[in-house]
Coordinates of C-alpha atoms and ligand atoms in Angstrom, one line a residue:
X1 CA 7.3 8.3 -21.6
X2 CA 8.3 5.3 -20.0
X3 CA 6.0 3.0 -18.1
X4 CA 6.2 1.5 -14.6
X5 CA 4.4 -0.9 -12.4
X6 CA 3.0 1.6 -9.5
X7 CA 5.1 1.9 -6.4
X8 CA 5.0 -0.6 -3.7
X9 CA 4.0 -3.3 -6.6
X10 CA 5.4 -5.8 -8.1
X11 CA 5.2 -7.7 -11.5
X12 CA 5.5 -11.6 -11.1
X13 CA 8.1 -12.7 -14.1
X14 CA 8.2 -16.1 -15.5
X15 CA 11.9 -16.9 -14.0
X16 CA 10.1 -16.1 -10.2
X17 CA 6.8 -17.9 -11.0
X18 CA 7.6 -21.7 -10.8
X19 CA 9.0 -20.2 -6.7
X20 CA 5.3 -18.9 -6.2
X21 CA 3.3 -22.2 -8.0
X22 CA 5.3 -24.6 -5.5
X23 CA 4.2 -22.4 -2.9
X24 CA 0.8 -22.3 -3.7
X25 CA 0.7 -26.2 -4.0
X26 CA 2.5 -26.8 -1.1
X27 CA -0.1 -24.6 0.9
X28 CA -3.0 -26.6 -0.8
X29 CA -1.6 -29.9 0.3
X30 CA -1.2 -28.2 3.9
X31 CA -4.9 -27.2 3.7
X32 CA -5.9 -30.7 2.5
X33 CA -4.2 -32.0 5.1
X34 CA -5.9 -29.9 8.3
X35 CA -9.6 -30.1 6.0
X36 CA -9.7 -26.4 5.2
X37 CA -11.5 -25.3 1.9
X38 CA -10.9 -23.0 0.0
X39 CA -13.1 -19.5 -0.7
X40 CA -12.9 -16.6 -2.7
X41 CA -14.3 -13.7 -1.7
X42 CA -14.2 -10.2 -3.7
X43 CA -10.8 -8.3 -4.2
X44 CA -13.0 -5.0 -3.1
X45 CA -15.7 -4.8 -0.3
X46 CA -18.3 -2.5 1.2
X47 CA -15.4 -0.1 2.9
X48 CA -18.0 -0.7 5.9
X49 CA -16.5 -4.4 6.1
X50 CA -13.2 -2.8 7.4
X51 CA -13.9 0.4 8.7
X52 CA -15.7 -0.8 12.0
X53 CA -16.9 1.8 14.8
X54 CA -13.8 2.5 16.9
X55 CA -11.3 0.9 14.7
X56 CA -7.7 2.1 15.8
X57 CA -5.8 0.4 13.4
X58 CA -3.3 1.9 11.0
X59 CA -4.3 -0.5 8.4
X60 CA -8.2 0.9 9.2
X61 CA -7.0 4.3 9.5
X62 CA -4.6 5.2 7.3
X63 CA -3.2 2.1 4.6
X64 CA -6.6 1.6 2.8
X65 CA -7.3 2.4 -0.8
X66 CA -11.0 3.8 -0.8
X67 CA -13.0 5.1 -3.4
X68 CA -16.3 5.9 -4.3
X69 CA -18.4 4.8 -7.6
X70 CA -21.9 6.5 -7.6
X71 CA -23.3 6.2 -4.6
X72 CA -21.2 3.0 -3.1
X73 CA -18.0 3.9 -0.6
X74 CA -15.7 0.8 -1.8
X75 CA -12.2 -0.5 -0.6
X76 CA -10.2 -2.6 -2.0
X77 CA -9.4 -5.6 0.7
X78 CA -6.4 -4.9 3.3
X79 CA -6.4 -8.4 4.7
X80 CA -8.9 -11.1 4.5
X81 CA -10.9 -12.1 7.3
X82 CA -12.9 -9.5 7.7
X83 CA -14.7 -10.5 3.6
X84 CA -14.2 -14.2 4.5
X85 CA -16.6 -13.7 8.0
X86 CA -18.8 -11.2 6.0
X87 CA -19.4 -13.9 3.0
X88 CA -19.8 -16.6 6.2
X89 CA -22.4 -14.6 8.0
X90 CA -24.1 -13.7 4.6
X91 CA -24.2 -17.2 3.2
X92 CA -25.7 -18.7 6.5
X93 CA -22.8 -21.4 6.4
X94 CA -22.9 -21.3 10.2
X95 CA -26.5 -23.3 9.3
X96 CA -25.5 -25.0 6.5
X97 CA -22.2 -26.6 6.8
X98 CA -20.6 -28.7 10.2
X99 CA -18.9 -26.1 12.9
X100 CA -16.2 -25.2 13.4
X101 CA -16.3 -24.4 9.3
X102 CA -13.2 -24.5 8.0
X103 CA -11.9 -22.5 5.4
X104 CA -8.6 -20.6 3.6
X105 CA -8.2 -18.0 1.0
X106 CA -5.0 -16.7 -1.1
X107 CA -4.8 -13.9 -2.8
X108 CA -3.7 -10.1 -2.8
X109 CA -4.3 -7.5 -0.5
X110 CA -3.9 -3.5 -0.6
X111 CA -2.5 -1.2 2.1
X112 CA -1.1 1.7 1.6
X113 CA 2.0 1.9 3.6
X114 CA 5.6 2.8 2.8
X115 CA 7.0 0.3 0.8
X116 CA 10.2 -1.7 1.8
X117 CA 11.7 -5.1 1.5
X118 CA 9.4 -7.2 2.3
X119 CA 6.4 -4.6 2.7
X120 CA 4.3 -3.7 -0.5
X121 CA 1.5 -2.0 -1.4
X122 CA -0.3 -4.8 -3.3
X123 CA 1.2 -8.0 -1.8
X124 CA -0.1 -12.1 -1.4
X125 CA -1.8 -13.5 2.0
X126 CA -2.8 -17.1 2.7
X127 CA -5.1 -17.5 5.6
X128 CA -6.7 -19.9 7.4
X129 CA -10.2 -19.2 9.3
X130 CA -11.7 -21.7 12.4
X131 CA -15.0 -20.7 13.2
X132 CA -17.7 -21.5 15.3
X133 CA -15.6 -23.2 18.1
X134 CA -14.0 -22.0 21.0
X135 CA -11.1 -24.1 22.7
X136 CA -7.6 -24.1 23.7
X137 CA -7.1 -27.0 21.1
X138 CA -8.0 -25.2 18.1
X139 CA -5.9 -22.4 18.9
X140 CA -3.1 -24.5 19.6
X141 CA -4.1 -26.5 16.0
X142 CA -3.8 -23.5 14.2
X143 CA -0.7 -22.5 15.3
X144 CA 1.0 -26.2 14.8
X145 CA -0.5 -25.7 11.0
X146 CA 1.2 -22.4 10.6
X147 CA 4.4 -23.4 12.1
X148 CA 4.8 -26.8 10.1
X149 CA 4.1 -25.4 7.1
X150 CA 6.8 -22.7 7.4
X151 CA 9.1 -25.6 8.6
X152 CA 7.8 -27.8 5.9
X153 CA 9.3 -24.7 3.4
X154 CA 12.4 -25.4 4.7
X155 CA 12.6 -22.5 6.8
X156 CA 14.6 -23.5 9.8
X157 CA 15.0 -20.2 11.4
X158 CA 11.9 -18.8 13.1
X159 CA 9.9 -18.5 16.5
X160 CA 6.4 -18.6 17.7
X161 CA 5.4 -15.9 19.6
X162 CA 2.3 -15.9 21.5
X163 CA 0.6 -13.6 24.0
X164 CA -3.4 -14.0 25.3
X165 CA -5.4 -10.6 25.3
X166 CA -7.8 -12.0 28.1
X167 CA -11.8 -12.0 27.4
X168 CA -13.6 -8.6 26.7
X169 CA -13.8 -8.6 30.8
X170 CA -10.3 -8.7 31.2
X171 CA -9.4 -6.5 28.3
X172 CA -11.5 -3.5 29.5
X173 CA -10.2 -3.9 32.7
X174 CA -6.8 -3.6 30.9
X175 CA -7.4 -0.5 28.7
X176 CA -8.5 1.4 31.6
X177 CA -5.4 0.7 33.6
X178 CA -3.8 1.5 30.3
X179 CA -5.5 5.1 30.3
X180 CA -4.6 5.6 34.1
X181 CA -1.0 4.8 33.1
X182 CA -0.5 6.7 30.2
X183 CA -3.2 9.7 31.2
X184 CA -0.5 12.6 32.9
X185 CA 2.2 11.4 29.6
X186 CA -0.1 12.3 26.5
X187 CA 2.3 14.8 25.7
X188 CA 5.4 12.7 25.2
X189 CA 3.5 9.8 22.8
X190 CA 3.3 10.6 18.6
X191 CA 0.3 11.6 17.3
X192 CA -1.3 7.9 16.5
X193 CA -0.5 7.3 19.8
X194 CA -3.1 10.2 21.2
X195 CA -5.4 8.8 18.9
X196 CA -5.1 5.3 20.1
X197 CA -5.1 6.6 23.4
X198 CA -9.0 7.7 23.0
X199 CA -9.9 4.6 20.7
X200 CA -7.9 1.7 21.8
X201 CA -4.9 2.0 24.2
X202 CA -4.0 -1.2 24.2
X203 CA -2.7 -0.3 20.7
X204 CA 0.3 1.9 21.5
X205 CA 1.7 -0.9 22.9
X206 CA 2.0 -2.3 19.0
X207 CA 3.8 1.6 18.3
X208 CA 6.7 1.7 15.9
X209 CA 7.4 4.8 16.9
X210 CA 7.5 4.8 20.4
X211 CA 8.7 2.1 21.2
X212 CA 11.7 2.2 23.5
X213 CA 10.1 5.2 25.3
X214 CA 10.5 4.4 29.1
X215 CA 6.4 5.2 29.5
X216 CA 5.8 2.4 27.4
X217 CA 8.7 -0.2 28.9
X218 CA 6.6 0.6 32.0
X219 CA 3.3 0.1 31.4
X220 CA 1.3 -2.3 33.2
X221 CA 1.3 -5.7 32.0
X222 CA -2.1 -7.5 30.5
X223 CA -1.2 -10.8 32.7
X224 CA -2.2 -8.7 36.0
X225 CA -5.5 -7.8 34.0
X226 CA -6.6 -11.6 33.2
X227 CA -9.2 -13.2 34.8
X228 CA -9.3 -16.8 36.1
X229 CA -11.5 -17.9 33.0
X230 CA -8.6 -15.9 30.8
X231 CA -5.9 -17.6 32.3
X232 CA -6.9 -20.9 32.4
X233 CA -8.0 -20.4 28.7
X234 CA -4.3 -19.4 27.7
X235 CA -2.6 -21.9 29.9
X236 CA -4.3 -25.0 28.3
X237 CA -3.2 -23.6 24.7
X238 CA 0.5 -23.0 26.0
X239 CA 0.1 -26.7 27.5
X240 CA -0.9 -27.9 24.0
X241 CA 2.2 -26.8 22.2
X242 CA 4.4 -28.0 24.7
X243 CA 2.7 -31.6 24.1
X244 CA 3.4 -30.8 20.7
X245 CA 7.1 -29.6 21.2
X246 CA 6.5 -26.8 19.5
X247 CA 9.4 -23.8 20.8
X248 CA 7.3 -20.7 21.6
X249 CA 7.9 -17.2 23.6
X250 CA 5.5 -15.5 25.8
X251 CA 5.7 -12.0 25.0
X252 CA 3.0 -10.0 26.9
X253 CA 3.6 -6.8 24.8
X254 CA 2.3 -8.8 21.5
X255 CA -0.9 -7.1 20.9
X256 CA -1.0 -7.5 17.0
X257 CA -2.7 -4.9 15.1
X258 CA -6.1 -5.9 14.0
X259 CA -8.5 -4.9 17.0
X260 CA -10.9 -7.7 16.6
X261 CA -9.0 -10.4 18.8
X262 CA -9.3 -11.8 22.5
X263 CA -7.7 -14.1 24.1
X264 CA -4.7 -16.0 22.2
X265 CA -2.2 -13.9 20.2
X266 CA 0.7 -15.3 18.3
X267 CA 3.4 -14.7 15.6
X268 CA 5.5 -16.6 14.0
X269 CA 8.7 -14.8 12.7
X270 CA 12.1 -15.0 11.4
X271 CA 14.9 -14.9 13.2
X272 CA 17.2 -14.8 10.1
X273 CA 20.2 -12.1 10.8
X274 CA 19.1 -10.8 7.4
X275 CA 15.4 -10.3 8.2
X276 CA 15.0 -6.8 9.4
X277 CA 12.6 -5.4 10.2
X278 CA 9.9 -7.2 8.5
X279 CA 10.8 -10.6 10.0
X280 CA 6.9 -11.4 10.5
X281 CA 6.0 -14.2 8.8
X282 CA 2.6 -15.3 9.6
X283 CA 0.2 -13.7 12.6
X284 CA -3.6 -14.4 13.7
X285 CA -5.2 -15.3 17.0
X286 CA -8.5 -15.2 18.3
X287 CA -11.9 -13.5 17.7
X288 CA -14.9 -13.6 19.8
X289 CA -17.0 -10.7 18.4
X290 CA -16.3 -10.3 14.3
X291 CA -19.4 -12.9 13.4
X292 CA -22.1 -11.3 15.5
X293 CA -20.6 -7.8 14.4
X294 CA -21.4 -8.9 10.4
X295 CA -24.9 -9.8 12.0
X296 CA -24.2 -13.6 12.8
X297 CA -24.8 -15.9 15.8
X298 CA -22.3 -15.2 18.7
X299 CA -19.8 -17.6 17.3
X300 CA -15.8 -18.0 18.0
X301 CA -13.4 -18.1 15.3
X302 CA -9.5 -18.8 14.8
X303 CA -7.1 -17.8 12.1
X304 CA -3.9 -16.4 10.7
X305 CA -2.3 -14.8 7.8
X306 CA 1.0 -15.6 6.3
X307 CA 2.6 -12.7 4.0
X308 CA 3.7 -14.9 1.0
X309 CA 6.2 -12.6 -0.4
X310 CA 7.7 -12.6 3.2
X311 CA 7.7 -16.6 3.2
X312 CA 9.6 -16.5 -0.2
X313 CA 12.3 -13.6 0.9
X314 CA 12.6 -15.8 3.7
X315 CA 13.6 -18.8 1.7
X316 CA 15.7 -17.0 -0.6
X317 CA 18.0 -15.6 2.9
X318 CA 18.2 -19.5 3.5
X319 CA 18.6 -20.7 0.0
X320 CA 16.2 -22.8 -0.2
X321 CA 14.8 -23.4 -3.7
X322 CA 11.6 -23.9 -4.7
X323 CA 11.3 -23.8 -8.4
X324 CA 11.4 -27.1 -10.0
X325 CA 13.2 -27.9 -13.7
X326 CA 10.8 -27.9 -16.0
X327 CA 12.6 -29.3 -19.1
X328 CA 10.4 -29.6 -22.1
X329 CA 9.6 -33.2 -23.7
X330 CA 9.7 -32.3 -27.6
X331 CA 10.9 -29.6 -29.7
X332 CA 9.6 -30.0 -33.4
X333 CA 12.5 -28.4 -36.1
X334 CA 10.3 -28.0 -39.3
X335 CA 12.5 -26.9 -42.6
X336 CA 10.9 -25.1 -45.5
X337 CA 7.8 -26.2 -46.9
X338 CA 6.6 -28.6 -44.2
X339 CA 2.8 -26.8 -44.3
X340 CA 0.2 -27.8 -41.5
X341 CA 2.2 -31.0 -40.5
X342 CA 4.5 -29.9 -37.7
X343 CA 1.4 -28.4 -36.3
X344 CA -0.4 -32.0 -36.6
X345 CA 2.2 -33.6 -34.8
X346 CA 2.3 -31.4 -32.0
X347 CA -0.9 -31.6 -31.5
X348 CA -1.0 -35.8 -31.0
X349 CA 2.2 -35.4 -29.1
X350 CA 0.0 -33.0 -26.6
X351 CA -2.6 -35.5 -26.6
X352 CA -0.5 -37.9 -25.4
X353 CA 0.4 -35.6 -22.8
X354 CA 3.9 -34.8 -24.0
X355 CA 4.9 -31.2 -23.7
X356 CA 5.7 -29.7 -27.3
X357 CA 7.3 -26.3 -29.3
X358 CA 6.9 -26.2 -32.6
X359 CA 9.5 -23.9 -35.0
X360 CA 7.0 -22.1 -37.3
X361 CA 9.4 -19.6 -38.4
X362 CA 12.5 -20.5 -41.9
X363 CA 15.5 -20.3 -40.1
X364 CA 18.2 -23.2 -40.1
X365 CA 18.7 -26.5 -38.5
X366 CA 21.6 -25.0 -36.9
X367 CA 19.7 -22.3 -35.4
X368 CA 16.8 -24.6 -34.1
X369 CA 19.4 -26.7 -32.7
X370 CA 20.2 -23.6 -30.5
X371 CA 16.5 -23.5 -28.9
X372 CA 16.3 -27.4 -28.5
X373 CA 19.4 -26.2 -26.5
X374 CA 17.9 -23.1 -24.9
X375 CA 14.4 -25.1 -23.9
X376 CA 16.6 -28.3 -22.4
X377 CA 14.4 -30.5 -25.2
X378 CA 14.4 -34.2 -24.3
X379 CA 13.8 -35.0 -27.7
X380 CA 13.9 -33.8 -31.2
X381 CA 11.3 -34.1 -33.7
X382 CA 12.9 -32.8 -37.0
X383 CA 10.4 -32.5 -40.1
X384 CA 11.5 -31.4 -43.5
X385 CA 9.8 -31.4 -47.1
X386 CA 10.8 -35.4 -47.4
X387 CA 9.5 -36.1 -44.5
X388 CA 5.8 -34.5 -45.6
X389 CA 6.1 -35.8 -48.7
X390 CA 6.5 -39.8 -47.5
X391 CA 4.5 -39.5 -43.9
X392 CA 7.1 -39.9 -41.7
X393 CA 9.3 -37.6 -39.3
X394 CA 13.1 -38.2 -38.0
X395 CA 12.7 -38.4 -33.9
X396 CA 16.2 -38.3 -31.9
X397 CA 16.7 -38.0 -28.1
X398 CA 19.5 -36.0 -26.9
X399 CA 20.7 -37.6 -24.1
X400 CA 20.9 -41.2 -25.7
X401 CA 21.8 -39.3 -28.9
X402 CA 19.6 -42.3 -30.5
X403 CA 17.7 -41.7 -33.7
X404 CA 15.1 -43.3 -35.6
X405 CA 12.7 -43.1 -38.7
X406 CA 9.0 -43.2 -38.1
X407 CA 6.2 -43.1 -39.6
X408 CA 3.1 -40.8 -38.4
X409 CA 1.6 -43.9 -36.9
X410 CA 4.7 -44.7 -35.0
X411 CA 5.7 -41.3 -33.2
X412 CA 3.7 -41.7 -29.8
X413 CA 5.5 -45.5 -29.1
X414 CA 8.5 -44.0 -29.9
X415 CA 8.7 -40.6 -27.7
X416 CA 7.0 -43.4 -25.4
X417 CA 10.3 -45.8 -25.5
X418 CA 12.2 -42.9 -25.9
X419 CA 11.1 -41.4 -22.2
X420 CA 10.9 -44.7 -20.5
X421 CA 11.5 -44.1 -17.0
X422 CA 10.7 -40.4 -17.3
X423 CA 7.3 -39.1 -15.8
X424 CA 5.3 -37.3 -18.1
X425 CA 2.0 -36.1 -17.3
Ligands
LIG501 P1 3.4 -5.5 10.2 O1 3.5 -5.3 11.7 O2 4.6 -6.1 9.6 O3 2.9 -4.3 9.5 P2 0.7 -6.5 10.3 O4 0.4 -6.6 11.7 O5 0.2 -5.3 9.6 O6 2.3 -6.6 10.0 P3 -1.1 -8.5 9.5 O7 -2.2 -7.6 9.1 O8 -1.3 -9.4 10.6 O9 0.3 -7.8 9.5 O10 -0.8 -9.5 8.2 C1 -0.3 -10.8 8.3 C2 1.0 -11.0 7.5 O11 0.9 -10.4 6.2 C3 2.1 -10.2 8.1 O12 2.7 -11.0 9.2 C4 3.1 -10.1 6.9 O13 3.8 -11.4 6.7 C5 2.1 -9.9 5.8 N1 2.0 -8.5 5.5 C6 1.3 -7.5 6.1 N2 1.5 -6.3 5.5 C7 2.3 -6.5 4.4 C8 2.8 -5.7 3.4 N3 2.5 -4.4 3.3 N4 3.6 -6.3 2.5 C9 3.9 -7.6 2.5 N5 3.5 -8.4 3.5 C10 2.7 -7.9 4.4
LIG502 MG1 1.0 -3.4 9.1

């Protein structure tokens, strides 16, 4: 019987995880940089959290991974607003901390959808919540944050699309000139479709499936639903990007596939050749009634998601690099019958804050000399029975080729003269 990581996951190897710890520190710095903090909420939730009344999303309706356990209906998280607004509303930090209440999460998510480059079953989302304000400018803040980030990965090639799904007036108004359109054509659209059609028609716009049907092409567009208020809401965000040139298309079909927004919209995606199909980088918009649903005050919010695996794939089509050398400071060659003292000197060399292997198996010099190699050692520590015996150690640096006798006392000022000009931390 041979084992394997379930479909649609992935294991994490050392050689891919220096990509996803520049990542994750480059997002930090981002976050520090806008004033968002960070929370952790629980990898599973109440499956109430996601499954709202009238939810027509696939991801509501068909990618979670439910279970029960006694008597609780849980679900592991497929995306992370809905536990970040659940944990805001439940810890009262509407009363407790400054609005708009800034905050960001990273960490995996579960759907259960057929997996694909670039589309897993357990993959990585970093998100960014605004809540507790509504105005153009934070929507338009947001989306500078998402797009200078993915520019700041190096990722040259990508677009910001954005769309405005009007206030709850102007999206009613919408849906039933949605149902009018689509009402005599039920027959033609897939089977979601007639189930979006009863719970939220506005959704088979978002259809994979049909798509390029002509009855779609053809609906009615959400601009001729908006209201003044609507417009004028969308207009000012649109006039806040151009101020700060950031490219953007209106595309009034973008109705993203969460069914919590209002007003703005927006994606940012790859336009790399090589992206396919899952060229979404990062999406969010709007919410007006997710806090009062989890039993808050009627409060705003703002956010998006960024697919990390997406972001690296991304980089990978571009070549950009992320991983960083990480050569090692000192390797410590110990011969036969060196007892505990190799182990001693690693252990000051690490408290001086010099990285350190230690050979604690009898093999030869020549043989170590292979895994100084291997490990790109900056220096060598050798340590044989002599050495025990008199309290002293051989230390040579490779690239100077320089070697010198030292006594215990004297390692640290030597490594220390030794990697002059090199950071160690
Ligand atoms: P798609 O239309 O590609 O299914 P979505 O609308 O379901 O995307 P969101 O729920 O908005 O996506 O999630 C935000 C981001 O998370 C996406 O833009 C994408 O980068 C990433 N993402 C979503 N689903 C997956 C998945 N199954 N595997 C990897 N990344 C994903
Ligand atoms: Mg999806």
């Amino acid at each position: 019987m041979s084992y394997q990581a379930p479909r649609g996951t992935q294991d994490i190897l050392p050689e891919k995880i220096g990509g996803w710890q520049r990542l994750e520190k480059i997002i930090k710095a981002f976050c520090d940089l806008y004033r968002y903090e960070e929370i952790r909420t629980p990898v599973f939730e109440d499956t109430s959290v996601f499954k709202r009344e009238n939810d027509s999303s696939d991801m509501v309706n068909k990618e979670m991974y439910s279970f029960t356990m006694g008597s609780d209906n849980l679900t592991l998280r497929p995306e992370g607003t809905a536990g970040v607004i659940r944990s805001f509303v439940q810890h009262k930090l509407f009363g407790s901390m400054e609005l708009p209440v800034k905050l960001y999460y990273m960490g995996e998510m579960f759907r259960h959808e057929r997996p694909q480059k670039g589309r897993y079953r357990q993959f990585n989302q970093f998100g960014v919540e605004n809540i507790g304000i509504k105005s153009p400018l934070a929507d338009a803040e947001i989306i500078a944050f998402g797009y200078s980030l993915i520019k700041a990965l190096g990722i040259t090639e990508v677009s910001v699309l954005i769309n405005t799904l009007g206030d709850n007036f102007s999206r009613e108004e919408y849906k039933s000139k949605l149902k009018e359109h689509f009402k005599n054509d039920l027959g033609c659209l897939c089977e979601d479709c007639k189930r979006r059609y009863q719970q939220n028609p506005l959704r088979i716009l978002d259809c994979k499936v049909d798509k390029d049907l002509d009855i779609i092409k053809n609906a009615p567009s959400l601009s001729e639903s908006l209201n003044d208020e609507s417009k004028k809401y969308f207009e000012e965000v649109l006039k806040a990007l151009d101020d700060l040139n950031i490219p953007y298309k209106v595309d009034d079909k973008l109705v993203r596939g969460l069914d919590y927004y209002s007003h703005t919209v927006f994606e940012v995606v790859s336009t790399h050749s090589e992206s396919g199909s899952q060229s979404t980088l990062l999406a969010g918009g709007r919410y007006d009634n997710l806090v009062s649903y989890f039993g808050g005050p009627e409060l705003s919010g703002v956010g998006f998601a960024a697919g990390m695996e997406r972001l690296l794939l991304t980089m990978e089509l571009e070549n950009i690099k992320l991983e960083e050398d990480n050569p090692l400071d000192v390797y410590i060659i110990s011969l036969s019958n060196t007892g505990n003292y190799p182990l001693n000197v690693a252990t000051m060399c690490r408290a001086y804050g010099f990285s350190c292997e230690i050979n604690m198996i009898e093999r030869s010099m020549k043989s170590q000399f292979k895994s100084v190699e291997r490990k790109k050692a900056k220096n060598v520590i050798i340590i044989g029975e002599d050495e025990v015996k008199n309290n002293k150690v051989n230390i040579k640096n490779i690239e100077t080729q320089k070697q010198i006798v030292a006594s215990y006392d004297e390692i640290i000022d030597v490594l220390e003269e030794f990697m002059e000009g090199d950071h160690h931390e």
